[in-house]
XYZ file of N, CA, C and O in Angstrom:
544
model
N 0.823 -1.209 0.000
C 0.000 0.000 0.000
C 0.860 1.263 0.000
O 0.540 2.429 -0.231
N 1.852 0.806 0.271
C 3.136 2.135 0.430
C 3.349 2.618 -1.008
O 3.555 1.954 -2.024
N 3.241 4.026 -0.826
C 4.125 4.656 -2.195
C 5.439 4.755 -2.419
O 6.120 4.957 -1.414
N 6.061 4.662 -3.565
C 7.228 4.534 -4.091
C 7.921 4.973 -3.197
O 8.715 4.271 -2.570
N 7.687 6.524 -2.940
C 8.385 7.768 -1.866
C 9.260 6.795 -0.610
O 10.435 6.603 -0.297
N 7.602 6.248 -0.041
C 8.229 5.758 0.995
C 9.049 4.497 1.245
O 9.664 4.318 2.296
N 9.026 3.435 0.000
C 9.207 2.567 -0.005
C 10.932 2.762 -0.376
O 11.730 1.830 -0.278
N 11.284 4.078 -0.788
C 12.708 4.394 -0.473
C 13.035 4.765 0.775
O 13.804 3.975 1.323
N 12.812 5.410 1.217
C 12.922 5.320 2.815
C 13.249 4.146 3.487
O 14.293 3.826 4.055
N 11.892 3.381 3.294
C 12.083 1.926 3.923
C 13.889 1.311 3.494
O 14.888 1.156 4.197
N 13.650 1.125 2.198
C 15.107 0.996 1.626
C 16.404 1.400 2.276
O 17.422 0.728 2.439
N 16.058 3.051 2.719
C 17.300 3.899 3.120
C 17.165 3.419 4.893
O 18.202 3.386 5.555
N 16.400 3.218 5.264
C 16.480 2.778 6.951
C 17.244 1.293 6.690
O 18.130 1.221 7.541
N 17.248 0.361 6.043
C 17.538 -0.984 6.010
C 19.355 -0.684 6.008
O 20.151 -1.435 6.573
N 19.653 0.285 5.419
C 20.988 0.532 5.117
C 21.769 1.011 6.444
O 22.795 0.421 6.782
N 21.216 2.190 7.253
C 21.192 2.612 8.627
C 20.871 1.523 9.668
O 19.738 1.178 10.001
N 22.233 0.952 10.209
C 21.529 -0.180 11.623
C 21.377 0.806 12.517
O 20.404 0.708 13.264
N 22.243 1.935 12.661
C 21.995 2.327 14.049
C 20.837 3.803 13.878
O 20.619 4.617 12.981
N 20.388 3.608 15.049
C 19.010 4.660 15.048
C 19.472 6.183 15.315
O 18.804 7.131 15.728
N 20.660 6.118 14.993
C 21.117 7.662 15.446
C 21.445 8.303 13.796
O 21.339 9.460 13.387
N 21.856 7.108 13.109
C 22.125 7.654 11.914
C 20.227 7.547 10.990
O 20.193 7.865 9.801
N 19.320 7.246 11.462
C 18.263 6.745 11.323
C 17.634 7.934 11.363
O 17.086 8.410 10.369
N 17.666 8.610 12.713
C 17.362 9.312 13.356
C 17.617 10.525 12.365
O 16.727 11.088 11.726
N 19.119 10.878 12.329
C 19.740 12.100 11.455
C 19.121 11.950 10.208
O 18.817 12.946 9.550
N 18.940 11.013 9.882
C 18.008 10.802 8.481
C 16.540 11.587 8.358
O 16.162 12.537 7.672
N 16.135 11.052 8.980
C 14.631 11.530 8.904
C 14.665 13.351 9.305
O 14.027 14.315 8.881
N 15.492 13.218 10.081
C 16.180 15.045 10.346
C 16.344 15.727 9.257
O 15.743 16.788 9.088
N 17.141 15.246 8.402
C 17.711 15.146 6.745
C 16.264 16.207 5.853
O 16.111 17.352 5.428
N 15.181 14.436 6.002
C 14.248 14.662 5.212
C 13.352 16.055 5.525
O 12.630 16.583 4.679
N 13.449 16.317 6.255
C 12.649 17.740 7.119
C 13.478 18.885 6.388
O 13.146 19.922 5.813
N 14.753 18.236 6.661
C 15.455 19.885 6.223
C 15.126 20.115 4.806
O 14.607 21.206 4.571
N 15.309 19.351 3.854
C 15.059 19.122 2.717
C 13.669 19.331 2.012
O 13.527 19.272 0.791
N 12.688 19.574 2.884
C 11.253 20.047 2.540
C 11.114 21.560 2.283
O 11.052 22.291 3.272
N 11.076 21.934 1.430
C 10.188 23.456 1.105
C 9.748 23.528 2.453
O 9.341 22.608 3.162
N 9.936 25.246 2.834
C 8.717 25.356 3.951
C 7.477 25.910 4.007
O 6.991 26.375 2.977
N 6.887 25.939 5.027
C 5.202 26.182 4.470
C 5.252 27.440 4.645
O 5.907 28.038 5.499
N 4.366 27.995 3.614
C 4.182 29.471 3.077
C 3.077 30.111 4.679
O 1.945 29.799 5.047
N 4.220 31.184 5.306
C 3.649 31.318 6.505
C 2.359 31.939 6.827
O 1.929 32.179 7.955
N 1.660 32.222 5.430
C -0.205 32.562 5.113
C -0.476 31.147 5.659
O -1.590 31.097 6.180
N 0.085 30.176 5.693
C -0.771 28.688 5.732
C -0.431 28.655 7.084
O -0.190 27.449 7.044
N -0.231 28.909 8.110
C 0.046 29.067 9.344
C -0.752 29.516 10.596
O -0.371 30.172 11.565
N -1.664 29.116 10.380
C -3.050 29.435 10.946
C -3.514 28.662 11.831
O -2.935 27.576 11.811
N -4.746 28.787 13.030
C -5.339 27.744 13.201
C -6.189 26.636 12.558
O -6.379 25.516 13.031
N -6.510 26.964 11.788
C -7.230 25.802 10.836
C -6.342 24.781 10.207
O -6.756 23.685 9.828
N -4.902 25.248 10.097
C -4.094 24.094 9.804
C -3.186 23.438 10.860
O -2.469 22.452 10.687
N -3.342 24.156 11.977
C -2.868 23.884 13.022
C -3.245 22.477 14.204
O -4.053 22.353 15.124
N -2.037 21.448 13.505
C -2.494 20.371 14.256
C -2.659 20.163 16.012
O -1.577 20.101 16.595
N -3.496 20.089 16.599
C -3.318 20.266 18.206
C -3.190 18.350 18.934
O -3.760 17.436 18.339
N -2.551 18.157 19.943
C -1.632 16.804 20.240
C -0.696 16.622 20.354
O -0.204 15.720 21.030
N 0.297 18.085 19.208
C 1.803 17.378 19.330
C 2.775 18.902 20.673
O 2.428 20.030 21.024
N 3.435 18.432 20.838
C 4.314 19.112 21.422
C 4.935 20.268 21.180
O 5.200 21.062 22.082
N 5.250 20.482 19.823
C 5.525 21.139 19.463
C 4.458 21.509 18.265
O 3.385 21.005 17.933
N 5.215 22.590 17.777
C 3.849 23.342 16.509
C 3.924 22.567 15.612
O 4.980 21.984 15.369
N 2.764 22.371 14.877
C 2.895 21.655 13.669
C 1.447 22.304 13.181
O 0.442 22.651 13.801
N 1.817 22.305 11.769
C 0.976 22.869 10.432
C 0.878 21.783 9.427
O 1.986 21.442 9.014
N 0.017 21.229 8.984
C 0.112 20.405 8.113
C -1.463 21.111 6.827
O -2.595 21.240 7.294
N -1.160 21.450 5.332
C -2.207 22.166 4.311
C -2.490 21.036 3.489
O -1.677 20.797 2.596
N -3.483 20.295 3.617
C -4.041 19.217 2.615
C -4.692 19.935 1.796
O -5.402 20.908 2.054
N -4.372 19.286 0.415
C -5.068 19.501 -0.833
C -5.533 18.295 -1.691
O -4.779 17.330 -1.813
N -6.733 18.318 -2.283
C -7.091 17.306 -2.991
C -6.644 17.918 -4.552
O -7.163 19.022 -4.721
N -5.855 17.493 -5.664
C -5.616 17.832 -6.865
C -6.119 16.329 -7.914
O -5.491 15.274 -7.823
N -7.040 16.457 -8.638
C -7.798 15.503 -9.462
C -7.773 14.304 -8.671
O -7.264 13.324 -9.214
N -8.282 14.154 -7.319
C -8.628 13.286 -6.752
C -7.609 12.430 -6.101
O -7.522 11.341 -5.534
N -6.684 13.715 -6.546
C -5.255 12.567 -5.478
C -4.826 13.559 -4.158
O -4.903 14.788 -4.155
N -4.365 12.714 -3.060
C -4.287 13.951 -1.900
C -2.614 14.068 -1.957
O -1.763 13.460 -2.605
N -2.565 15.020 -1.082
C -1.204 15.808 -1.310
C -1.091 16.727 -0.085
O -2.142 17.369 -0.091
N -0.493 17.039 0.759
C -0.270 18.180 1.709
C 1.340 18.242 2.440
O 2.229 17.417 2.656
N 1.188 19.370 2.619
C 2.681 20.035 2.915
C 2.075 20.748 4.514
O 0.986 21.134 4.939
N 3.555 20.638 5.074
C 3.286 20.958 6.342
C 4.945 21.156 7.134
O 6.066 20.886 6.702
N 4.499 21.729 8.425
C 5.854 22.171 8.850
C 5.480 22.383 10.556
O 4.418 22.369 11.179
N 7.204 22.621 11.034
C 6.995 22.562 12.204
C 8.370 23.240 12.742
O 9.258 23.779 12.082
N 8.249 23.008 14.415
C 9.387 24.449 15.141
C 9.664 23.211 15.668
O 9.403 23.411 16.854
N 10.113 21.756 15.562
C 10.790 21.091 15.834
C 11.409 20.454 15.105
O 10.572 20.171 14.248
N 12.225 20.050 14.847
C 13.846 19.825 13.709
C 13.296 17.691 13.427
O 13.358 16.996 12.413
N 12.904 17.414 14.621
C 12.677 15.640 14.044
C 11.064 15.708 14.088
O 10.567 14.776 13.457
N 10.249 16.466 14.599
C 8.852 16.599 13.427
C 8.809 17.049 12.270
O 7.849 16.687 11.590
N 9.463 17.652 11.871
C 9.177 18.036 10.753
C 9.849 17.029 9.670
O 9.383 16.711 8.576
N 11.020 16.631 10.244
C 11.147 15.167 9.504
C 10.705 13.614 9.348
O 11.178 12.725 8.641
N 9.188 13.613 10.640
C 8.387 13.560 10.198
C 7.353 13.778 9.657
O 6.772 12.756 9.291
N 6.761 14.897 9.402
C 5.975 15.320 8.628
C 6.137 14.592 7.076
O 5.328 14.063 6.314
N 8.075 14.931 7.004
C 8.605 14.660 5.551
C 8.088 13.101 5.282
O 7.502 12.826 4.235
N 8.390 11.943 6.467
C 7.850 10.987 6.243
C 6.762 10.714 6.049
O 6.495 9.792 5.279
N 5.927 11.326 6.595
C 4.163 10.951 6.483
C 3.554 11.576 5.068
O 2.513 11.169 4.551
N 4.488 12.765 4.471
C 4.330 13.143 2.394
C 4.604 11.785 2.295
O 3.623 11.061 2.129
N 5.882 11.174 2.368
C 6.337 10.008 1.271
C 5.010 9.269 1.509
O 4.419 9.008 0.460
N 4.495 8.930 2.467
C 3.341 7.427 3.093
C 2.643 8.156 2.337
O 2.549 7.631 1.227
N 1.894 9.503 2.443
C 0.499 9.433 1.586
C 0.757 10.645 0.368
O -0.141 10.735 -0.470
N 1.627 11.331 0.271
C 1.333 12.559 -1.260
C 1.430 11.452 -2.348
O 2.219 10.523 -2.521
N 0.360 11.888 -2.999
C -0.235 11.190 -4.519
C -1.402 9.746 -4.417
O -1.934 9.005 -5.244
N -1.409 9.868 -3.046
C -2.417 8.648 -2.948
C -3.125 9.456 -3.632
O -2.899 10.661 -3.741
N -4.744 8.371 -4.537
C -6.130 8.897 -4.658
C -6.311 8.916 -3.404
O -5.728 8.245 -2.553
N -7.413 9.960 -3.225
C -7.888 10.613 -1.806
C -8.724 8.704 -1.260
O -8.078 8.184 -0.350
N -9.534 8.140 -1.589
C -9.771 7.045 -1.111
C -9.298 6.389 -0.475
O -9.825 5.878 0.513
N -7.980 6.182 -0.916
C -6.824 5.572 -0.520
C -6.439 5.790 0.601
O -6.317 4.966 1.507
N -6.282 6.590 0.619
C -5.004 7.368 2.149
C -6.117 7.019 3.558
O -5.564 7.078 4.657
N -7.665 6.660 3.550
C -7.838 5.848 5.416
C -7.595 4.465 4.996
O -7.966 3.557 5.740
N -6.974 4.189 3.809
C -6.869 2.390 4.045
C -5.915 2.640 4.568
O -5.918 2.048 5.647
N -4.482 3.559 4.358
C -3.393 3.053 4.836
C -3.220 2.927 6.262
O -3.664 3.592 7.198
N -2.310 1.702 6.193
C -2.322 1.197 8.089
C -0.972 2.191 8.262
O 0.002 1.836 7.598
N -0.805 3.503 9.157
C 0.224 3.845 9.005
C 1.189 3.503 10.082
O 2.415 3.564 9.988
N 0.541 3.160 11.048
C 1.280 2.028 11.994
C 1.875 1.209 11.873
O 2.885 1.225 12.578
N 1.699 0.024 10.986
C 2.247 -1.009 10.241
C 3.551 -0.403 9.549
O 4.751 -0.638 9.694
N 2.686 0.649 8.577
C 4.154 1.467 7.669
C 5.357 1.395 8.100
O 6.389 0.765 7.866
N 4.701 2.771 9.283
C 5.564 3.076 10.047
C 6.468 2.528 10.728
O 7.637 2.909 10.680
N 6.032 1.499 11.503
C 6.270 0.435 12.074
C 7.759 -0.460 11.304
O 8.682 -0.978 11.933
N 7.598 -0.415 9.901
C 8.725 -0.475 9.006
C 9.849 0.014 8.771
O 10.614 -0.236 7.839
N 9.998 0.976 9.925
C 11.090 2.092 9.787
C 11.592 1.963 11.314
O 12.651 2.466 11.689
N 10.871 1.361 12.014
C 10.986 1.507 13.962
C 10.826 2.456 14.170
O 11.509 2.866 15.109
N 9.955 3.396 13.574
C 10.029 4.590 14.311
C 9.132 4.941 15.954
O 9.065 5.993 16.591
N 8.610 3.741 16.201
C 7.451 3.718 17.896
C 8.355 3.219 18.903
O 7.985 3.010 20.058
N 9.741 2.986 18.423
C 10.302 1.969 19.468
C 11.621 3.245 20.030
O 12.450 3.149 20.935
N 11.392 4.202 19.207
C 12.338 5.328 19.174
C 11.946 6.411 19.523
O 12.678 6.931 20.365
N 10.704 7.241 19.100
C 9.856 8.056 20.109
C 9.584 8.303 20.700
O 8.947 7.354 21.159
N 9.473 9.287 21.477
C 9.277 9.144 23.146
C 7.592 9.077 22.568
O 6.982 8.917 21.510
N 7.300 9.335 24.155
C 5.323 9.583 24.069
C 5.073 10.621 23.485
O 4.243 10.748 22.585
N 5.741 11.432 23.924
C 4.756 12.909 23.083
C 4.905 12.989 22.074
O 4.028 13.531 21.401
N 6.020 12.518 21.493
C 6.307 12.170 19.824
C 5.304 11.391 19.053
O 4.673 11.706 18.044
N 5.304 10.321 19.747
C 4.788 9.302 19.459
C 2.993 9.930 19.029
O 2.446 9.872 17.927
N 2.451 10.477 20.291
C 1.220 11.277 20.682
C 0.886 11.937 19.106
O -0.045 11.691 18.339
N 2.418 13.173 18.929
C 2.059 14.275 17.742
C 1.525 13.297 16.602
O 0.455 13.237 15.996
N 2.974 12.387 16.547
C 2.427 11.880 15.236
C 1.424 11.028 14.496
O 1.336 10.678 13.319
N 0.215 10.664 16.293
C -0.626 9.962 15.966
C -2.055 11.031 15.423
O -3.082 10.837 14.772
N -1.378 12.276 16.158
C -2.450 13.152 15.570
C -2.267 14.326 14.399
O -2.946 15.325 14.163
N -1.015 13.768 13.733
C -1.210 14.301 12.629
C -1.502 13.187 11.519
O -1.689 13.495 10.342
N -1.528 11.866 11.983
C -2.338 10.728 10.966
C -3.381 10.916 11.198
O -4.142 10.872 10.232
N -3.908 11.184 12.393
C -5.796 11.107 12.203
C -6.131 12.709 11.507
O -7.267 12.505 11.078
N -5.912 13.691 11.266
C -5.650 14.988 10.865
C -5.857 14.895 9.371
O -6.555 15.643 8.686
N -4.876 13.477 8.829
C -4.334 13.674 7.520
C -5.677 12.333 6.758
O -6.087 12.195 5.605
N -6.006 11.567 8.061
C -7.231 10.757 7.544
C -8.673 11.416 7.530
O -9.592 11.216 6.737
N -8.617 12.217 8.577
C -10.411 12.805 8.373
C -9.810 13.834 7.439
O -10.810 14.087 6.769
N -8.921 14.539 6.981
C -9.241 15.442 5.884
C -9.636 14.394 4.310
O -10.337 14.607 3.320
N -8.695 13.143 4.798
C -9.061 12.589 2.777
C -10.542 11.953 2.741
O -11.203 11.776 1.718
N -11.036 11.560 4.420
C -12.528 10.806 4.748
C -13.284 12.224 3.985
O -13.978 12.137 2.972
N -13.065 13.159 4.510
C -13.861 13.923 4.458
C -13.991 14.419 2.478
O -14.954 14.996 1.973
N -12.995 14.061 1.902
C -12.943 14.498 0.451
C -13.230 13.622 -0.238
O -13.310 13.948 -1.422
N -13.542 12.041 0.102
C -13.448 10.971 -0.659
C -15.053 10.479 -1.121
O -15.213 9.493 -1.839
């Protein structure tokens, strides 16, 4: 169910044994994201759960979802970068099948998180599922 995106990732964690270089990775992918245009910085895109700020702007484009998002913490926002690869370009349908736990789960990233981490990033999957429920 994984997209290409992420299924390099998966790839690039298999290469990384240790979780520090794992870690710097996904750091990597954050830095490497465009940032969000600070008009999109609002409460309405403003995910509430995580610890730190996080913005995440879903868009539906011919029925495929897509959203960009950002944050004032350096390893959320590299996840954020991970959770584009899991769902930008799904059809909007698509994106509440994905188990992103499982995905995720493919990378170790729950065994490495603290709680509140763990917390943000469960509520920027439910965030990123009722917006495609809601478009599909």
């Amino acid at each position: 169910m994984a997209t290409p995106a992420f299924e390099e990732i998966v790839e690039d964690f298999e290469f990384l044994e240790d979780w520090e270089d794992r870690y710097r990775h996904v750091i990597e992918q954050g830095k490497a994201m465009a940032p969000l245009d600070p008009a999109l910085k609002v409460p309405a895109t403003k995910v509430d759960g995580c610890a730190s700020q996080v913005w995440l702007h879903p868009v539906i484009e011919n029925g495929h979802f897509h959203f960009d998002g950002d944050s004032d913490a350096m390893i959320v926002r590299g996840l954020i970068a991970v959770l584009r690869m899991l769902y930008n370009g799904l059809p909007v349908g698509e994106v509440v099948k994905v188990d992103a736990r499982a995905e995720l789960g493919r990378l170790g990233l729950h065994d490495h998180l603290s709680a509140q981490r763990s917390n943000g990033l469960r509520a920027m999957i439910e965030r990123i599922r009722l917006v495609a429920a809601e478009n599909a």
